[in-house]
Short mmCIF file of C-alpha atoms and ligand atoms in Angstrom, two decimals:
data_model
loop_
_atom_site.label_atom_id
_atom_site.label_comp_id
_atom_site.label_asym_id
_atom_site.label_seq_id
_atom_site.Cartn_x
_atom_site.Cartn_y
_atom_site.Cartn_z
CA MET A 1 -33.61 -2.70 31.09
CA ALA A 2 -33.00 -2.13 27.40
CA GLU A 3 -29.50 -1.24 26.27
CA ARG A 4 -29.45 2.36 25.16
CA TYR A 5 -26.96 5.04 24.00
CA ASP A 6 -27.35 8.71 22.99
CA VAL A 7 -25.98 7.50 19.58
CA VAL A 8 -25.35 4.28 17.90
CA VAL A 9 -23.07 4.16 14.88
CA ALA A 10 -23.36 1.32 12.41
CA GLY A 11 -19.91 0.53 10.91
CA GLY A 12 -16.53 0.70 12.73
CA GLY A 13 -14.27 1.90 9.90
CA VAL A 14 -12.58 5.21 9.98
CA VAL A 15 -15.76 7.12 9.29
CA GLY A 16 -17.62 5.55 12.04
CA LEU A 17 -14.92 5.62 14.48
CA SER A 18 -13.93 9.27 13.71
CA ILE A 19 -17.76 10.23 14.31
CA ALA A 20 -17.56 8.44 17.65
CA PHE A 21 -14.47 10.24 18.60
CA ALA A 22 -15.83 13.69 17.83
CA LEU A 23 -19.10 12.74 19.61
CA ALA A 24 -17.33 11.27 22.64
CA ARG A 25 -15.20 14.49 22.93
CA ALA A 26 -18.63 16.41 23.16
CA GLY A 27 -19.69 14.19 26.18
CA VAL A 28 -22.15 12.05 24.11
CA SER A 29 -22.58 8.48 24.95
CA VAL A 30 -21.76 6.47 21.79
CA ALA A 31 -21.68 2.88 20.67
CA VAL A 32 -19.96 1.72 17.42
CA LEU A 33 -21.18 -1.62 16.22
CA ASP A 34 -19.42 -3.63 13.57
CA ARG A 35 -20.35 -6.95 11.92
CA ARG A 36 -16.73 -7.91 11.86
CA GLU A 37 -13.81 -6.82 13.66
CA ALA A 38 -13.98 -3.04 13.75
CA GLY A 39 -11.59 -1.34 11.35
CA ARG A 40 -10.63 -4.18 9.18
CA GLU A 41 -12.32 -3.26 5.78
CA ALA A 42 -11.50 -0.49 3.53
CA SER A 43 -10.01 1.63 6.26
CA TRP A 44 -7.56 -0.90 7.10
CA ALA A 45 -6.68 -1.70 3.47
CA GLY A 46 -6.22 2.05 2.29
CA ALA A 47 -2.75 3.67 1.81
CA GLY A 48 -3.36 6.46 4.22
CA LEU A 49 -2.31 9.17 1.71
CA LEU A 50 -3.44 12.66 2.86
CA PRO A 51 -3.73 15.85 0.88
CA ALA A 52 -1.43 18.92 1.54
CA GLN A 53 -2.87 21.62 3.72
CA SER A 54 -4.11 24.64 1.92
CA ASP A 55 -3.95 28.38 2.86
CA PRO A 56 -6.39 28.69 5.81
CA ASP A 57 -7.15 32.39 4.81
CA ARG A 58 -8.56 31.14 1.42
CA ARG A 59 -12.22 29.98 1.61
CA PRO A 60 -12.55 27.05 -0.96
CA SER A 61 -15.35 27.71 -3.44
CA HIS A 62 -16.46 23.97 -3.67
CA PRO A 63 -17.96 22.11 -0.73
CA THR A 64 -15.78 19.04 -1.43
CA LEU A 65 -12.63 21.17 -1.42
CA ALA A 66 -13.84 22.84 1.94
CA LEU A 67 -14.24 19.30 3.32
CA ARG A 68 -10.90 18.24 2.20
CA ALA A 69 -9.08 21.56 3.44
CA TRP A 70 -10.88 21.35 6.74
CA SER A 71 -9.80 17.64 7.16
CA ALA A 72 -6.22 18.38 6.22
CA ARG A 73 -6.05 20.97 8.98
CA LEU A 74 -7.74 18.66 11.51
CA TYR A 75 -5.35 15.75 10.98
CA PRO A 76 -2.32 17.16 12.81
CA GLU A 77 -4.58 18.59 15.44
CA TRP A 78 -6.45 15.17 15.91
CA SER A 79 -3.16 13.17 15.81
CA ALA A 80 -1.66 15.30 18.61
CA ILE A 81 -4.80 14.77 20.62
CA LEU A 82 -4.97 11.07 20.01
CA ARG A 83 -1.40 10.62 21.19
CA GLU A 84 -1.94 12.67 24.24
CA GLU A 85 -5.12 10.87 25.14
CA THR A 86 -4.02 7.23 24.16
CA GLY A 87 -0.23 7.18 23.86
CA ILE A 88 -0.60 5.78 20.26
CA ASP A 89 1.24 7.41 17.45
CA ASN A 90 -1.14 7.33 14.47
CA GLY A 91 1.81 7.66 12.12
CA TYR A 92 0.84 11.04 10.78
CA ARG A 93 3.79 12.39 8.90
CA ARG A 94 4.26 15.25 6.57
CA THR A 95 6.50 13.29 4.22
CA GLY A 96 6.06 15.58 1.31
CA GLY A 97 5.27 14.25 -2.11
CA VAL A 98 6.10 14.49 -5.82
CA ASP A 99 3.40 14.41 -8.50
CA VAL A 100 4.62 13.32 -11.74
CA ALA A 101 3.61 12.95 -15.45
CA ALA A 102 5.09 10.74 -18.06
CA THR A 103 3.20 11.72 -21.27
CA GLU A 104 2.07 14.95 -22.92
CA ALA A 105 -1.55 14.17 -21.96
CA GLU A 106 -0.65 13.55 -18.38
CA GLU A 107 1.54 16.77 -18.28
CA HIS A 108 -1.34 18.68 -19.38
CA ALA A 109 -3.71 17.25 -16.81
CA LEU A 110 -0.99 17.69 -14.05
CA ARG A 111 -0.60 21.38 -15.01
CA THR A 112 -4.40 21.84 -14.76
CA THR A 113 -4.17 20.35 -11.24
CA ALA A 114 -1.27 22.65 -10.23
CA GLY A 115 -3.62 25.61 -11.19
CA ARG A 116 -5.95 24.48 -8.74
CA TRP A 117 -3.37 24.18 -5.97
CA ARG A 118 -2.44 27.81 -6.73
CA VAL A 119 -6.03 28.81 -6.31
CA GLU A 120 -6.24 26.82 -3.02
CA GLY A 121 -3.09 28.15 -1.66
CA ILE A 122 -1.35 24.73 -1.49
CA ALA A 123 2.45 25.13 -1.55
CA TYR A 124 4.22 23.47 -4.61
CA GLU A 125 7.29 23.87 -6.67
CA ARG A 126 7.94 22.65 -10.16
CA LEU A 127 11.08 20.68 -10.42
CA ALA A 128 13.34 21.51 -13.41
CA PRO A 129 14.42 18.46 -15.40
CA GLY A 130 17.64 17.21 -14.07
CA ASP A 131 16.75 18.48 -10.47
CA PHE A 132 14.15 15.72 -9.60
CA GLY A 133 17.02 13.99 -7.38
CA ARG A 134 17.21 16.88 -5.02
CA VAL A 135 13.76 16.08 -3.67
CA GLU A 136 13.38 12.38 -4.46
CA PRO A 137 16.59 10.66 -5.47
CA ALA A 138 14.77 7.51 -6.43
CA LEU A 139 12.60 9.21 -9.15
CA ASN A 140 13.21 8.20 -12.71
CA PRO A 141 14.99 11.14 -14.27
CA GLY A 142 13.22 10.54 -17.62
CA LEU A 143 9.90 11.62 -16.23
CA ARG A 144 8.38 14.61 -18.29
CA LEU A 145 7.14 16.70 -15.22
CA ALA A 146 7.32 16.69 -11.47
CA TYR A 147 5.97 18.86 -8.78
CA PHE A 148 7.07 18.77 -5.30
CA LEU A 149 4.41 19.33 -2.56
CA PRO A 150 6.11 19.67 0.69
CA ASP A 151 2.96 19.47 2.82
CA ARG A 152 1.66 16.33 1.48
CA ALA A 153 1.16 13.88 4.36
CA GLN A 154 0.33 10.28 5.31
CA VAL A 155 -1.15 8.24 8.19
CA ARG A 156 -0.69 4.56 9.16
CA ASN A 157 -4.41 3.37 8.93
CA PRO A 158 -4.26 0.47 11.35
CA TRP A 159 -2.52 2.75 13.98
CA HIS A 160 -5.03 5.66 13.39
CA LEU A 161 -7.97 3.35 13.62
CA ARG A 162 -6.51 1.75 16.90
CA ALA A 163 -5.95 5.35 18.36
CA LEU A 164 -9.41 6.36 17.39
CA ALA A 165 -11.02 3.27 19.02
CA THR A 166 -8.89 3.54 22.21
CA ALA A 167 -9.65 7.29 22.52
CA VAL A 168 -13.50 6.38 22.18
CA ALA A 169 -13.32 3.69 24.75
CA ASN A 170 -11.32 5.88 27.13
CA ARG A 171 -14.04 8.38 27.17
CA GLY A 172 -16.73 5.69 27.97
CA GLY A 173 -17.68 4.83 24.32
CA VAL A 174 -18.31 1.21 23.48
CA ILE A 175 -16.75 -0.38 20.34
CA ALA A 176 -18.51 -3.67 19.70
CA SER A 177 -17.13 -5.87 17.19
CA HIS A 178 -18.87 -8.81 15.68
CA ARG A 179 -22.21 -7.19 16.35
CA GLY A 180 -23.79 -6.23 13.05
CA VAL A 181 -26.79 -4.08 12.62
CA GLU A 182 -29.66 -5.98 10.80
CA GLY A 183 -32.38 -3.36 10.87
CA PHE A 184 -33.85 -0.38 12.53
CA ALA A 185 -36.68 0.18 15.09
CA THR A 186 -38.93 3.17 13.93
CA VAL A 187 -41.96 5.03 15.20
CA GLY A 188 -43.25 7.42 12.56
CA ASP A 189 -40.25 9.49 11.12
CA ARG A 190 -38.00 8.69 14.19
CA VAL A 191 -35.61 5.87 14.54
CA THR A 192 -35.88 4.41 18.00
CA GLY A 193 -32.84 2.14 17.85
CA VAL A 194 -31.21 -0.81 15.98
CA LEU A 195 -31.78 -4.50 15.71
CA THR A 196 -28.45 -6.40 16.02
CA THR A 197 -27.36 -9.83 15.99
CA GLU A 198 -27.39 -9.69 19.77
CA GLY A 199 -30.56 -8.15 20.46
CA PRO A 200 -32.00 -4.53 20.00
CA ILE A 201 -30.44 -1.24 21.10
CA GLU A 202 -32.20 1.99 21.81
CA ALA A 203 -30.75 5.34 20.68
CA ASP A 204 -31.68 8.90 20.28
CA HIS A 205 -29.73 9.09 17.03
CA VAL A 206 -28.52 6.50 14.57
CA VAL A 207 -25.60 6.81 12.27
CA VAL A 208 -25.08 4.67 9.21
CA ALA A 209 -21.43 4.69 8.28
CA ALA A 210 -21.10 0.94 7.11
CA GLY A 211 -18.88 1.63 4.16
CA ALA A 212 -19.87 -0.16 1.00
CA TRP A 213 -22.48 -2.06 2.89
CA SER A 214 -24.38 1.11 3.75
CA GLY A 215 -26.69 1.21 0.83
CA GLY A 216 -27.86 -2.41 1.40
CA LEU A 217 -28.49 -1.52 5.07
CA LEU A 218 -30.33 1.53 4.31
CA GLU A 219 -32.46 -0.10 1.80
CA ARG A 220 -34.03 -2.06 4.58
CA ILE A 221 -35.88 1.23 5.74
CA GLY A 222 -36.56 2.38 2.21
CA VAL A 223 -33.74 4.85 2.13
CA ARG A 224 -31.91 4.94 -1.33
CA ALA A 225 -28.14 5.78 -1.05
CA PRO A 226 -26.33 3.29 -3.36
CA THR A 227 -22.74 2.52 -2.27
CA PRO A 228 -21.37 0.31 -4.94
CA PRO A 229 -18.10 -1.24 -3.81
CA VAL A 230 -15.02 -0.08 -5.88
CA LYS A 231 -12.21 -2.70 -5.33
CA GLY A 232 -8.75 -1.36 -4.79
CA GLN A 233 -5.59 -3.55 -4.60
CA ILE A 234 -2.24 -2.72 -3.07
CA VAL A 235 1.31 -4.38 -3.24
CA LEU A 236 3.62 -3.81 -0.22
CA LEU A 237 7.30 -3.77 -1.03
CA ASN A 238 10.22 -4.24 1.58
CA GLY A 239 13.56 -2.80 0.42
CA GLY A 240 15.19 -3.81 3.66
CA ARG A 241 16.37 -0.11 3.78
CA PRO A 242 14.67 3.22 2.90
CA LEU A 243 14.34 3.30 -0.84
CA LEU A 244 12.04 6.23 -1.18
CA ARG A 245 11.69 9.37 0.88
CA ARG A 246 8.62 11.07 -0.60
CA ILE A 247 5.12 10.12 -1.58
CA VAL A 248 4.95 9.70 -5.36
CA GLU A 249 1.65 10.28 -7.07
CA TYR A 250 1.09 9.45 -10.69
CA GLY A 251 -2.59 9.84 -12.00
CA LYS A 252 -4.38 7.13 -9.84
CA HIS A 253 -1.24 5.44 -9.01
CA TYR A 254 1.01 6.34 -5.94
CA LEU A 255 3.97 5.08 -4.01
CA VAL A 256 3.91 5.56 -0.18
CA PRO A 257 7.18 5.22 1.79
CA ARG A 258 6.92 4.14 5.33
CA ASP A 259 9.37 4.92 8.07
CA ASP A 260 10.70 1.39 8.13
CA GLY A 261 11.73 1.03 4.57
CA ARG A 262 8.53 -0.42 3.30
CA VAL A 263 6.74 1.02 0.19
CA LEU A 264 3.20 0.82 -0.73
CA ILE A 265 2.25 0.60 -4.42
CA GLY A 266 -1.50 1.56 -5.00
CA ALA A 267 -4.00 1.32 -6.27
CA THR A 268 -6.42 -0.25 -8.75
CA GLU A 269 -10.01 0.91 -9.24
CA GLU A 270 -12.19 -2.02 -10.19
CA ASP A 271 -15.71 -2.86 -10.45
CA ALA A 272 -15.80 -6.51 -8.95
CA GLY A 273 -18.80 -6.63 -6.64
CA PHE A 274 -17.80 -7.47 -3.07
CA ASP A 275 -14.83 -9.71 -4.08
CA VAL A 276 -11.67 -8.84 -2.22
CA LEU A 277 -9.22 -11.43 -3.66
CA PRO A 278 -5.92 -9.96 -5.07
CA THR A 279 -5.40 -10.86 -8.76
CA ALA A 280 -2.26 -11.60 -10.82
CA ASP A 281 -3.17 -8.90 -13.39
CA ALA A 282 -3.53 -6.14 -10.91
CA PHE A 283 -0.26 -7.14 -9.21
CA ARG A 284 1.57 -6.99 -12.45
CA GLY A 285 0.16 -3.65 -13.26
CA LEU A 286 1.18 -2.12 -10.01
CA LEU A 287 4.74 -3.45 -10.12
CA GLU A 288 5.13 -2.10 -13.52
CA VAL A 289 4.15 1.40 -12.58
CA ALA A 290 6.48 1.32 -9.50
CA GLY A 291 9.36 0.16 -11.55
CA ALA A 292 8.66 2.75 -14.36
CA LEU A 293 8.49 5.60 -11.70
CA CYS A 294 11.34 4.52 -9.37
CA PRO A 295 13.63 1.85 -11.04
CA VAL A 296 15.26 1.08 -7.76
CA LEU A 297 11.99 -0.61 -6.46
CA ARG A 298 12.46 -3.27 -9.09
CA ASP A 299 14.95 -5.04 -6.72
CA ALA A 300 12.77 -4.82 -3.56
CA GLU A 301 11.08 -7.82 -2.00
CA ILE A 302 7.30 -8.31 -2.32
CA GLU A 303 6.06 -8.66 1.24
CA ALA A 304 2.24 -8.73 0.88
CA THR A 305 -0.68 -7.76 -1.41
CA TRP A 306 -4.11 -7.14 -0.37
CA ALA A 307 -7.50 -5.65 -1.67
CA GLY A 308 -10.33 -3.58 -0.07
CA LEU A 309 -13.80 -2.17 -1.04
CA ARG A 310 -14.19 1.50 -1.23
CA PRO A 311 -17.65 2.84 -0.70
CA GLY A 312 -18.91 4.47 -3.88
CA SER A 313 -21.84 6.76 -4.30
CA LEU A 314 -24.17 7.74 -6.99
CA ASP A 315 -21.87 10.26 -8.26
CA THR A 316 -18.30 11.48 -7.09
CA ARG A 317 -19.45 12.84 -3.88
CA PRO A 318 -19.92 11.32 -0.42
CA TYR A 319 -23.33 11.30 1.36
CA ILE A 320 -23.35 13.32 4.53
CA GLY A 321 -26.67 14.24 6.20
CA PRO A 322 -30.01 13.17 7.39
CA ALA A 323 -31.60 10.15 5.70
CA PRO A 324 -34.78 11.46 3.89
CA GLY A 325 -37.91 10.60 5.79
CA PHE A 326 -36.20 10.35 9.17
CA ARG A 327 -35.44 13.02 11.79
CA ASN A 328 -32.65 11.25 13.56
CA LEU A 329 -30.96 8.85 11.24
CA VAL A 330 -27.69 10.36 9.71
CA VAL A 331 -25.92 8.76 6.86
CA ALA A 332 -21.95 9.29 6.54
CA THR A 333 -20.54 7.14 3.64
CA GLY A 334 -19.65 6.99 -0.12
CA HIS A 335 -16.25 8.63 0.26
CA LYS A 336 -14.73 6.25 -2.33
CA ARG A 337 -11.03 6.92 -2.78
CA ALA A 338 -11.00 9.65 -0.05
CA GLY A 339 -12.46 8.26 2.96
CA LEU A 340 -9.33 8.46 5.15
CA GLN A 341 -8.57 11.98 4.16
CA LEU A 342 -12.08 13.20 4.55
CA SER A 343 -12.96 11.54 7.76
CA PRO A 344 -12.14 14.09 10.34
CA ALA A 345 -14.28 16.97 8.76
CA THR A 346 -17.08 14.42 7.91
CA ALA A 347 -17.13 13.50 11.60
CA GLU A 348 -17.28 17.08 12.74
CA LEU A 349 -20.14 17.57 10.34
CA VAL A 350 -22.01 14.69 11.66
CA ALA A 351 -21.36 15.91 15.38
CA ASP A 352 -22.79 19.23 14.29
CA LEU A 353 -26.11 17.63 13.08
CA ILE A 354 -26.35 15.50 16.12
CA LEU A 355 -25.54 18.18 18.62
CA GLY A 356 -28.00 20.67 16.92
CA ARG A 357 -25.29 23.03 15.75
CA PRO A 358 -25.41 24.62 12.36
CA PRO A 359 -23.29 22.45 9.96
CA ARG A 360 -19.99 24.31 9.27
CA ILE A 361 -20.21 23.27 5.53
CA ASP A 362 -23.29 23.56 3.41
CA LEU A 363 -24.54 19.90 3.44
CA SER A 364 -27.11 20.27 0.50
CA TYR A 365 -24.18 19.25 -1.74
CA PHE A 366 -23.80 15.90 -0.07
CA ARG A 367 -27.35 15.17 0.72
CA ILE A 368 -28.91 11.76 0.39
CA GLY A 369 -31.59 11.59 -2.38
CA ARG A 370 -29.93 14.39 -4.54
CA ASP A 371 -29.90 13.95 -8.26
CA PRO A 372 -26.43 12.64 -9.40
CA ALA A 373 -23.80 15.31 -9.86
CA PRO A 374 -22.86 16.00 -13.60
CA ALA A 375 -19.75 14.18 -14.83
CA GLY A 376 -16.59 16.28 -14.50
CA ASP A 377 -17.76 17.42 -11.14
CA ASP A 378 -15.03 15.52 -9.43
CA VAL A 379 -12.58 17.95 -7.80
CA PHE A 380 -10.12 15.02 -6.96
CA ARG A 381 -7.36 13.79 -9.29
CA SER A 382 -7.57 10.36 -7.84
C1 FAD B 401 -6.63 -0.13 -1.86
C2 FAD B 401 -7.13 1.23 -1.18
C3 FAD B 401 -6.44 2.38 -1.08
C4 FAD B 401 -7.05 3.56 -0.40
N1 FAD B 401 -6.18 4.68 -0.26
C5 FAD B 401 -6.71 5.68 0.38
C6 FAD B 401 -5.96 6.78 0.71
O1 FAD B 401 -4.65 6.70 0.50
N2 FAD B 401 -6.49 7.85 1.17
C7 FAD B 401 -7.81 7.88 1.53
O2 FAD B 401 -8.22 9.00 1.98
N3 FAD B 401 -8.67 6.98 1.22
C8 FAD B 401 -8.12 5.76 0.65
N4 FAD B 401 -9.05 4.65 0.38
C9 FAD B 401 -10.25 4.97 0.67
C10 FAD B 401 -10.63 4.65 2.09
O3 FAD B 401 -9.96 3.55 2.48
C11 FAD B 401 -12.16 4.52 2.26
O4 FAD B 401 -12.74 5.57 1.58
C12 FAD B 401 -12.60 4.46 3.81
O5 FAD B 401 -11.76 3.58 4.36
C13 FAD B 401 -14.10 4.33 3.91
O6 FAD B 401 -14.25 4.23 5.34
P1 FAD B 401 -15.62 3.71 5.82
O7 FAD B 401 -15.42 3.87 7.34
O8 FAD B 401 -16.70 4.43 5.25
O9 FAD B 401 -15.69 2.20 5.37
P2 FAD B 401 -15.02 0.88 5.92
O10 FAD B 401 -13.70 0.90 6.33
O11 FAD B 401 -15.30 -0.34 4.87
O12 FAD B 401 -15.91 0.49 7.21
C14 FAD B 401 -17.21 0.04 7.21
C15 FAD B 401 -17.46 -0.93 8.39
O13 FAD B 401 -18.85 -1.09 8.44
C16 FAD B 401 -19.01 -2.52 8.82
N5 FAD B 401 -20.27 -2.98 8.54
C17 FAD B 401 -20.79 -3.27 7.32
N6 FAD B 401 -22.06 -3.65 7.45
C18 FAD B 401 -22.38 -3.47 8.73
C19 FAD B 401 -23.59 -3.74 9.46
N7 FAD B 401 -24.72 -4.22 8.76
N8 FAD B 401 -23.52 -3.60 10.87
C20 FAD B 401 -22.37 -3.01 11.45
N9 FAD B 401 -21.29 -2.88 10.73
C21 FAD B 401 -21.26 -3.06 9.40
C22 FAD B 401 -17.77 -3.16 8.08
O14 FAD B 401 -17.49 -4.42 8.70
C23 FAD B 401 -16.73 -2.16 8.18
O15 FAD B 401 -15.94 -2.31 9.33
C24 FAD B 401 -8.46 3.50 -0.17
C25 FAD B 401 -9.14 2.36 -0.18
C26 FAD B 401 -8.53 1.26 -0.80
C27 FAD B 401 -9.46 -0.02 -0.97
#
């Protein structure tokens, strides 16, 4: 008999595994296929920075903000469920964060961002010069402006991925590593299954969540959803003792302190195709930023460095929704720098589509086949 599931998900990164988790919780039989070991690409490489929760009584005016706010609310909820179901701590911690500016232009940009936090109901406090040390003793006192966001959080990506995969398996789902999707079986406007490296699989619904490889995969059935890879590099420091208490954000750079005294420095944003080799230039640049923000980090040991490929899209928004021309093929990708943070709400929206529920956020904004959003539409700072 042919192998079959209600839903097959192509791609076992945080987006694919979160979708499988949401579906498995709803009693759907699901298989996640990954051409490599599941959870070892961008989702493993990411820093795990999560946004602060906003006031639940304020309805965000912008669909991307709604996606982010919903995800920020789901993270603590999912983390507790995952821990209960699997015994795995995914490292979700509300460490709090400081957002800083060093130049006049950066100060202006950061003040504008603070205006958005106020509208969204995100808690923040402007720190007076001379008072930075109260919140983050390691912060360079010479910085121009610093805001404290007590609700900023983080997750340990590899732990979170392991927790999701275990929870899916506990509920009868299948996570198949080293089983890539090579194409799709179709009849008219329906996808009847996928073609894999180890034979075909039938499915009622197919989801493409293959990160930066999604665009190439979708092209095979004539669906245009470019997902250009955006390379990001990270340096991991080990101070041997806790050197930093809070997440520090500085434009597109950030420092993320782990419980064990390690500190992640991220991240570059490069157009380098599918190359994932760390480079000397990026390494030097990241260390310079870290030393300037928190001079104490200059003495820390360098433990590791790595790179990952974020899935881009044709503009600043992800793709979430049905593939044009097909009734039961759903796409969820293109989250670029925010795939970890947006994954729970993305998964719930895909579950809405597959279970025939009205999507809880208007998906027209994220639709595949849209015209590119105008420049300046990006509601994220990083
Ligand atoms: C350095 C860096 C720092 C980051 N920091 C953050 C952060 O702090 N917060 C945040 O929210 N986001 C962050 N991101 C972005 C985030 O990591 C990504 O947006 C997110 O991981 C994308 O998840 P994904 O599941 O779509 O892709 P991936 O994790 O890349 O997963 C896609 C999977 O699909 C598989 N695949 C590919 N082709 C096929 C095929 N044909 N068949 C089957 N499987 C296939 C791949 O092997 C892979 O496992 C960061 C990214 C990088 C690189």
